[in-house]
Short mmCIF file of C-alpha atoms and ligand atoms in Angstrom, two decimals:
data_model
loop_
_atom_site.label_atom_id
_atom_site.label_comp_id
_atom_site.label_asym_id
_atom_site.label_seq_id
_atom_site.Cartn_x
_atom_site.Cartn_y
_atom_site.Cartn_z
CA MET A 39 -20.03 22.38 -6.31
CA THR A 40 -18.16 23.76 -3.33
CA THR A 41 -14.58 24.81 -3.71
CA ILE A 42 -12.58 24.57 -0.56
CA ALA A 43 -10.00 27.32 -0.44
CA GLU A 44 -6.93 26.65 1.64
CA ALA A 45 -8.01 29.36 4.06
CA ASP A 46 -11.26 27.51 4.77
CA TYR A 47 -9.41 24.35 5.57
CA PRO A 48 -5.98 25.21 6.86
CA GLN A 49 -5.19 21.81 8.35
CA GLN A 50 -2.54 19.65 6.81
CA ALA A 51 -3.32 16.06 6.02
CA THR A 52 -1.58 13.35 8.01
CA ARG A 53 0.96 11.70 5.70
CA ILE A 54 0.92 7.94 5.27
CA ASP A 55 4.49 6.75 5.84
CA GLY A 56 4.96 3.90 3.36
CA ARG A 57 8.68 3.67 4.07
CA ALA A 58 8.12 2.96 7.76
CA LEU A 59 5.49 0.31 7.13
CA ALA A 60 7.62 -1.26 4.38
CA ALA A 61 10.54 -1.46 6.83
CA ALA A 62 8.33 -3.24 9.38
CA VAL A 63 7.06 -5.67 6.74
CA LYS A 64 10.62 -6.39 5.59
CA ALA A 65 11.77 -7.02 9.19
CA ASP A 66 8.97 -9.58 9.55
CA LEU A 67 9.85 -11.16 6.21
CA ALA A 68 13.53 -11.38 7.19
CA GLU A 69 12.54 -13.52 10.21
CA ARG A 70 10.38 -15.75 8.06
CA VAL A 71 13.15 -16.14 5.49
CA ALA A 72 15.54 -17.15 8.29
CA LEU A 73 13.02 -19.81 9.41
CA LEU A 74 12.77 -21.09 5.83
CA HIS A 75 16.55 -21.25 5.60
CA LEU A 76 16.56 -23.47 8.70
CA GLN A 77 14.36 -25.88 6.74
CA ASP A 78 16.75 -25.56 3.79
CA ILE A 79 14.19 -23.64 1.77
CA ARG A 80 15.65 -20.65 -0.05
CA PRO A 81 13.20 -18.17 -1.54
CA GLY A 82 14.70 -16.54 -4.63
CA LEU A 83 13.39 -13.64 -6.73
CA GLY A 84 14.08 -13.25 -10.43
CA THR A 85 13.48 -10.14 -12.51
CA ILE A 86 13.37 -9.85 -16.28
CA LEU A 87 13.86 -6.36 -17.60
CA VAL A 88 13.76 -5.56 -21.30
CA GLY A 89 15.14 -2.28 -22.58
CA GLU A 90 16.97 0.73 -21.23
CA ASP A 91 14.23 2.77 -19.53
CA PRO A 92 16.02 4.45 -16.59
CA ALA A 93 12.95 4.45 -14.34
CA SER A 94 12.44 0.70 -14.81
CA HIS A 95 16.12 0.09 -14.12
CA SER A 96 15.90 2.07 -10.91
CA TYR A 97 12.75 0.19 -9.76
CA VAL A 98 14.37 -3.17 -10.47
CA ALA A 99 17.55 -2.12 -8.64
CA GLY A 100 15.38 -1.26 -5.62
CA LYS A 101 13.80 -4.71 -5.69
CA HIS A 102 17.21 -6.41 -5.61
CA ARG A 103 18.39 -4.12 -2.81
CA ASP A 104 15.32 -5.11 -0.78
CA CYS A 105 16.04 -8.80 -1.40
CA ARG A 106 19.55 -8.45 0.00
CA LYS A 107 18.17 -6.80 3.15
CA VAL A 108 15.66 -9.58 3.73
CA GLY A 109 17.97 -12.48 2.88
CA ILE A 110 16.23 -13.45 -0.35
CA ALA A 111 18.54 -14.56 -3.15
CA SER A 112 17.87 -12.66 -6.34
CA GLN A 113 18.86 -12.82 -9.95
CA ARG A 114 18.56 -10.21 -12.60
CA VAL A 115 17.98 -10.89 -16.28
CA GLU A 116 18.44 -7.96 -18.65
CA LEU A 117 17.65 -7.94 -22.33
CA PRO A 118 18.31 -5.10 -24.78
CA SER A 119 15.35 -3.20 -26.24
CA THR A 120 16.06 -5.04 -29.50
CA ALA A 121 15.25 -8.43 -27.90
CA THR A 122 12.78 -10.58 -29.80
CA GLN A 123 9.73 -12.31 -28.41
CA ALA A 124 11.67 -15.59 -28.71
CA ASP A 125 14.47 -14.10 -26.55
CA LEU A 126 11.96 -13.11 -23.89
CA ASP A 127 10.15 -16.47 -24.07
CA ARG A 128 13.49 -18.22 -23.53
CA GLU A 129 14.36 -16.20 -20.42
CA ILE A 130 10.91 -16.82 -18.93
CA ASP A 131 11.30 -20.53 -19.61
CA LEU A 132 14.73 -20.59 -17.95
CA LEU A 133 13.38 -18.98 -14.76
CA ASN A 134 10.37 -21.32 -14.80
CA ARG A 135 12.80 -24.26 -14.68
CA ASP A 136 15.34 -22.74 -12.30
CA ASP A 137 14.88 -24.17 -8.79
CA ALA A 138 16.83 -21.28 -7.26
CA CYS A 139 14.12 -18.94 -8.51
CA THR A 140 10.90 -19.42 -6.50
CA GLY A 141 9.19 -16.31 -7.84
CA PHE A 142 9.83 -13.80 -10.61
CA ILE A 143 8.46 -10.85 -12.50
CA VAL A 144 8.64 -9.48 -16.00
CA GLN A 145 9.06 -5.75 -15.45
CA LEU A 146 6.38 -3.72 -17.22
CA PRO A 147 5.97 -1.90 -19.51
CA LEU A 148 7.62 -4.05 -22.17
CA PRO A 149 8.87 -2.42 -25.39
CA ARG A 150 5.99 -2.06 -27.81
CA HIS A 151 7.04 -4.83 -30.21
CA LEU A 152 6.77 -7.46 -27.45
CA ASP A 153 3.54 -9.18 -26.46
CA MET A 154 2.84 -8.55 -22.79
CA HIS A 155 -0.08 -10.98 -22.66
CA ARG A 156 2.05 -13.76 -24.04
CA ALA A 157 4.85 -13.01 -21.56
CA LEU A 158 2.50 -12.93 -18.55
CA SER A 159 0.87 -16.20 -19.68
CA LEU A 160 4.21 -18.00 -20.01
CA VAL A 161 5.23 -17.34 -16.39
CA ASP A 162 4.67 -20.44 -14.24
CA PRO A 163 1.59 -19.41 -12.19
CA GLY A 164 3.26 -20.93 -9.12
CA LYS A 165 6.18 -18.51 -9.55
CA ASP A 166 4.10 -15.47 -10.48
CA ALA A 167 5.33 -12.93 -7.92
CA ASP A 168 3.29 -10.16 -9.56
CA GLY A 169 -0.03 -12.01 -9.47
CA LEU A 170 -0.58 -11.08 -13.12
CA HIS A 171 -0.79 -14.55 -14.70
CA PRO A 172 -4.29 -15.19 -16.13
CA ASN A 173 -4.79 -18.08 -13.67
CA ASN A 174 -3.96 -15.86 -10.73
CA LEU A 175 -6.08 -12.95 -11.94
CA GLY A 176 -8.84 -15.51 -12.46
CA LYS A 177 -8.42 -16.63 -8.86
CA LEU A 178 -8.67 -13.02 -7.79
CA VAL A 179 -11.99 -12.67 -9.62
CA LEU A 180 -13.24 -15.89 -8.05
CA GLY A 181 -12.03 -15.01 -4.55
CA MET A 182 -9.65 -17.96 -4.44
CA PRO A 183 -6.34 -17.54 -2.60
CA GLY A 184 -3.32 -16.76 -4.73
CA PRO A 185 -0.57 -14.19 -5.18
CA LEU A 186 -1.96 -10.68 -5.39
CA PRO A 187 -0.70 -7.85 -7.61
CA CYS A 188 1.86 -5.93 -5.56
CA THR A 189 0.63 -2.34 -5.85
CA PRO A 190 -3.04 -3.03 -5.02
CA ARG A 191 -1.92 -5.22 -2.15
CA ALA A 192 0.36 -2.41 -0.94
CA ILE A 193 -2.56 0.02 -1.06
CA LEU A 194 -4.83 -2.26 0.96
CA GLU A 195 -2.11 -2.98 3.53
CA LEU A 196 -1.41 0.74 3.96
CA LEU A 197 -5.10 1.53 4.46
CA ARG A 198 -5.52 -1.36 6.86
CA HIS A 199 -2.47 -0.31 8.86
CA GLN A 200 -3.79 3.27 9.07
CA GLY A 201 -7.08 1.96 10.41
CA VAL A 202 -9.03 3.26 7.41
CA SER A 203 -12.19 1.23 7.33
CA LEU A 204 -13.11 -0.08 3.91
CA GLN A 205 -16.29 -2.02 4.51
CA GLY A 206 -19.19 0.07 3.25
CA SER A 207 -16.92 3.00 2.45
CA ARG A 208 -17.04 4.83 -0.86
CA VAL A 209 -13.83 4.45 -2.82
CA CYS A 210 -13.11 6.23 -6.07
CA VAL A 211 -10.36 4.59 -8.14
CA LEU A 212 -8.97 6.76 -10.93
CA GLY A 213 -7.39 4.69 -13.70
CA CYS A 214 -8.10 1.11 -14.77
CA GLY A 215 -4.61 -0.12 -15.67
CA LEU A 216 -3.54 -3.73 -15.38
CA THR A 217 -1.06 -3.27 -12.52
CA VAL A 218 -3.13 -0.97 -10.28
CA GLY A 219 -6.68 0.19 -10.98
CA ARG A 220 -8.24 -2.93 -12.42
CA PRO A 221 -7.03 -5.50 -9.85
CA LEU A 222 -7.46 -2.94 -7.07
CA ALA A 223 -11.15 -2.47 -7.91
CA LEU A 224 -11.55 -6.26 -7.83
CA MET A 225 -9.88 -6.53 -4.44
CA LEU A 226 -11.88 -3.65 -2.98
CA THR A 227 -15.16 -5.21 -4.09
CA SER A 228 -14.24 -8.72 -2.89
CA PRO A 229 -16.43 -10.07 -0.06
CA ALA A 230 -13.46 -9.81 2.31
CA VAL A 231 -13.39 -6.02 1.85
CA ASN A 232 -16.84 -4.99 0.64
CA ALA A 233 -16.08 -1.42 -0.32
CA THR A 234 -18.34 0.45 -2.73
CA VAL A 235 -16.18 1.32 -5.71
CA ILE A 236 -16.41 3.80 -8.54
CA ALA A 237 -13.76 2.98 -11.15
CA CYS A 238 -13.10 5.96 -13.42
CA ASN A 239 -11.25 5.87 -16.73
CA GLU A 240 -10.40 8.24 -19.59
CA ALA A 241 -13.99 8.23 -20.79
CA THR A 242 -15.40 9.32 -17.42
CA ALA A 243 -17.11 12.63 -18.15
CA ASP A 244 -16.66 14.37 -14.81
CA ALA A 245 -14.33 12.36 -12.58
CA ALA A 246 -14.29 15.14 -9.97
CA ALA A 247 -18.03 14.63 -9.41
CA TRP A 248 -17.22 11.07 -8.33
CA THR A 249 -14.12 11.82 -6.29
CA ARG A 250 -16.03 14.46 -4.32
CA GLU A 251 -18.43 11.76 -3.14
CA ALA A 252 -15.64 9.45 -2.01
CA ASP A 253 -14.27 8.67 1.44
CA ILE A 254 -11.13 7.35 -0.23
CA VAL A 255 -9.63 8.47 -3.56
CA ILE A 256 -6.90 6.38 -5.17
CA ALA A 257 -5.24 7.99 -8.19
CA ALA A 258 -3.42 5.64 -10.57
CA THR A 259 -3.64 7.34 -13.96
CA GLY A 260 -0.21 8.74 -14.78
CA VAL A 261 -1.82 12.14 -15.43
CA ALA A 262 0.28 14.70 -13.56
CA HIS A 263 -1.59 16.68 -10.88
CA LEU A 264 -4.96 15.44 -12.11
CA VAL A 265 -6.48 15.51 -8.62
CA ARG A 266 -6.88 19.08 -7.33
CA PRO A 267 -7.99 20.26 -3.89
CA ASP A 268 -11.55 20.94 -5.09
CA TRP A 269 -11.86 17.27 -6.14
CA ILE A 270 -11.63 16.09 -2.54
CA ARG A 271 -14.10 16.00 0.32
CA PRO A 272 -12.55 17.62 3.40
CA GLY A 273 -11.04 14.91 5.56
CA ALA A 274 -11.04 12.22 2.87
CA THR A 275 -8.16 9.76 2.44
CA VAL A 276 -6.16 10.30 -0.76
CA LEU A 277 -3.50 8.02 -2.25
CA SER A 278 -1.25 9.26 -5.04
CA VAL A 279 -0.05 6.21 -6.97
CA GLY A 280 0.60 7.18 -10.59
CA LEU A 281 3.54 9.30 -11.55
CA SER A 282 4.79 11.15 -14.60
CA ARG A 283 8.36 12.04 -15.41
CA THR A 284 8.35 15.55 -16.85
CA ILE A 285 10.92 18.27 -17.40
CA GLU A 286 9.71 19.69 -14.10
CA GLY A 287 10.65 16.43 -12.39
CA VAL A 288 8.56 13.53 -11.14
CA LEU A 289 4.95 14.63 -10.69
CA GLY A 290 2.29 12.55 -9.00
CA ASP A 291 -1.37 12.19 -9.95
CA VAL A 292 -2.33 14.23 -6.90
CA HIS A 293 -1.57 17.95 -6.68
CA PRO A 294 0.41 18.79 -3.51
CA ASP A 295 -2.24 21.34 -2.44
CA VAL A 296 -4.61 18.42 -1.80
CA ALA A 297 -2.75 18.14 1.51
CA SER A 298 -4.77 21.13 2.75
CA VAL A 299 -8.07 19.30 2.24
CA ALA A 300 -7.41 15.59 2.73
CA GLY A 301 -7.41 14.00 6.16
CA LEU A 302 -4.90 11.33 5.29
CA LEU A 303 -2.58 11.47 2.29
CA SER A 304 -0.01 9.22 0.70
CA GLU A 305 2.34 11.29 -1.40
CA THR A 306 4.00 10.48 -4.70
CA THR A 307 7.15 9.13 -3.07
CA GLY A 308 7.49 7.48 0.30
CA GLY A 309 3.94 6.16 0.16
CA VAL A 310 2.68 3.31 -1.98
CA GLY A 311 5.99 2.73 -3.87
CA PRO A 312 8.08 1.33 -1.00
CA MET A 313 5.18 -0.84 0.13
CA THR A 314 4.77 -2.18 -3.42
CA ARG A 315 8.33 -3.48 -3.25
CA ALA A 316 7.71 -4.99 0.18
CA MET A 317 4.61 -6.78 -1.14
CA LEU A 318 6.64 -8.27 -3.98
CA LEU A 319 8.96 -9.80 -1.38
CA ALA A 320 5.94 -10.92 0.65
CA ASN A 321 4.59 -12.75 -2.40
CA VAL A 322 7.94 -14.48 -2.92
CA VAL A 323 8.22 -15.51 0.73
CA GLU A 324 4.61 -16.68 0.86
CA MET A 325 5.03 -18.78 -2.26
CA ALA A 326 8.11 -20.42 -0.70
CA GLU A 327 6.19 -21.03 2.55
CA LEU A 328 3.32 -22.52 0.59
CA ASN A 329 5.64 -24.90 -1.19
CA SER A 330 7.10 -25.97 2.16
CA GLN A 331 3.85 -26.35 4.10
CA GLY A 332 1.31 -27.55 1.61
CA ASP A 333 -1.85 -25.62 1.06
CA GLU A 334 -2.79 -24.10 4.34
CA ALA A 335 -0.42 -21.11 4.39
CA LEU A 336 -2.31 -19.06 1.88
CA CYS A 337 -1.55 -15.45 1.21
CA ARG A 338 -2.47 -13.01 3.93
CA TRP A 339 -5.27 -11.67 1.93
CA SER A 340 -7.45 -14.70 2.52
CA ASP A 341 -6.75 -14.38 6.26
CA ASN A 342 -8.30 -10.93 6.24
CA ALA A 343 -11.71 -12.39 5.58
CA ASP A 344 -11.79 -13.70 9.14
CA GLU A 345 -10.85 -10.47 10.87
N1 GUE B 280 5.86 -6.28 -13.44
C1 GUE B 280 5.86 -5.12 -12.79
N2 GUE B 280 5.60 -5.11 -11.46
C2 GUE B 280 5.60 -3.92 -10.76
O1 GUE B 280 5.36 -3.92 -9.55
C3 GUE B 280 5.91 -2.72 -11.46
C4 GUE B 280 6.16 -2.80 -12.83
N3 GUE B 280 6.12 -4.00 -13.45
N4 GUE B 280 6.44 -1.69 -13.55
C5 GUE B 280 6.54 -0.40 -12.94
C6 GUE B 280 5.73 -0.28 -11.68
C7 GUE B 280 6.18 0.85 -10.77
N5 GUE B 280 6.60 0.22 -9.54
C8 GUE B 280 7.19 0.90 -8.47
C9 GUE B 280 7.75 0.26 -7.40
C10 GUE B 280 8.40 0.94 -6.39
C11 GUE B 280 8.51 2.31 -6.43
C12 GUE B 280 9.24 3.02 -5.33
O2 GUE B 280 9.84 2.41 -4.47
N6 GUE B 280 9.25 4.35 -5.31
C13 GUE B 280 9.97 5.14 -4.34
C14 GUE B 280 10.88 6.13 -5.01
C15 GUE B 280 11.70 5.53 -6.11
C16 GUE B 280 12.23 6.62 -7.04
O3 GUE B 280 12.92 7.52 -6.56
O4 GUE B 280 11.94 6.52 -8.25
C17 GUE B 280 8.99 5.92 -3.50
O5 GUE B 280 7.80 5.96 -3.82
O6 GUE B 280 9.39 6.51 -2.49
C18 GUE B 280 7.94 2.98 -7.48
C19 GUE B 280 7.28 2.28 -8.48
C20 GUE B 280 6.46 -1.12 -9.66
N7 GUE B 280 5.95 -1.47 -10.84
#
């Protein structure tokens, strides 16, 4: 094992500016929404949030702010943490039937007493802005077009925009959660991308041994500062996705000192997060376009195969 001291590698990684790319994506979406409005098609986002978690409330507020900027109507459903499964089922059913809502999400995590799998299954797959309905995850496995989970899609768009080549590259994904690691590994190994992926989880004996081999390391574990400088090959691309709220503040999965080793780095804030929100809007707009044009306007992901 080689440890790379800061002195050996004094360069600073180039930061990936997720805010700038998200702004560009939203400007493009605003034009497309205006075109849809001309055809009397109004994309509308719904969010269902259960409980009082401040972080979730702030994420959901950000999503509605983005909608206003892009011209997407949005509605917000909030249930107390005491809500029953029947309460949640009812709100999902209402949005499924509501024509003003063309796409919606159930904000995760749900309080423990509620059944996430049931909730995700009840969402109309044609309104599944998160791409987490079993049908849509099944389509992802099969390589069929459909809405893609927002965070993995954000990650791939950021890498593509930065010109990071994925085909044949070695990618180490840390964390196998439903919203990031698991679908991300599927997308990276799809024929359209053809990356070579190591997916690490809590049982991985020596994750650093795998990250050190990787051209790209994507950390989505929620373990604060898990990834240290000596985990990274000099010049590698590193994306910090997971975050932990601690008494010391919000800490990302990637230690800040990794900036002295990585070539390209997306930091805890201003990186993947803003693009995740932009991809949620993209899913909503694309679903509205699909409904207006029939089947040919599939999500951008399927277009990538031809590039
Ligand atoms: N059904 C569902 N879909 C999700 O997409 C989903 C979810 N549940 N549960 C929680 C996670 C987390 N997530 C973030 C989105 C934006 C930022 C974001 O914009 N972050 C800003 C900073 C925001 C802040 O200050 O907290 C940034 O990175 O610069 C962060 C996190 C979406 N998630």
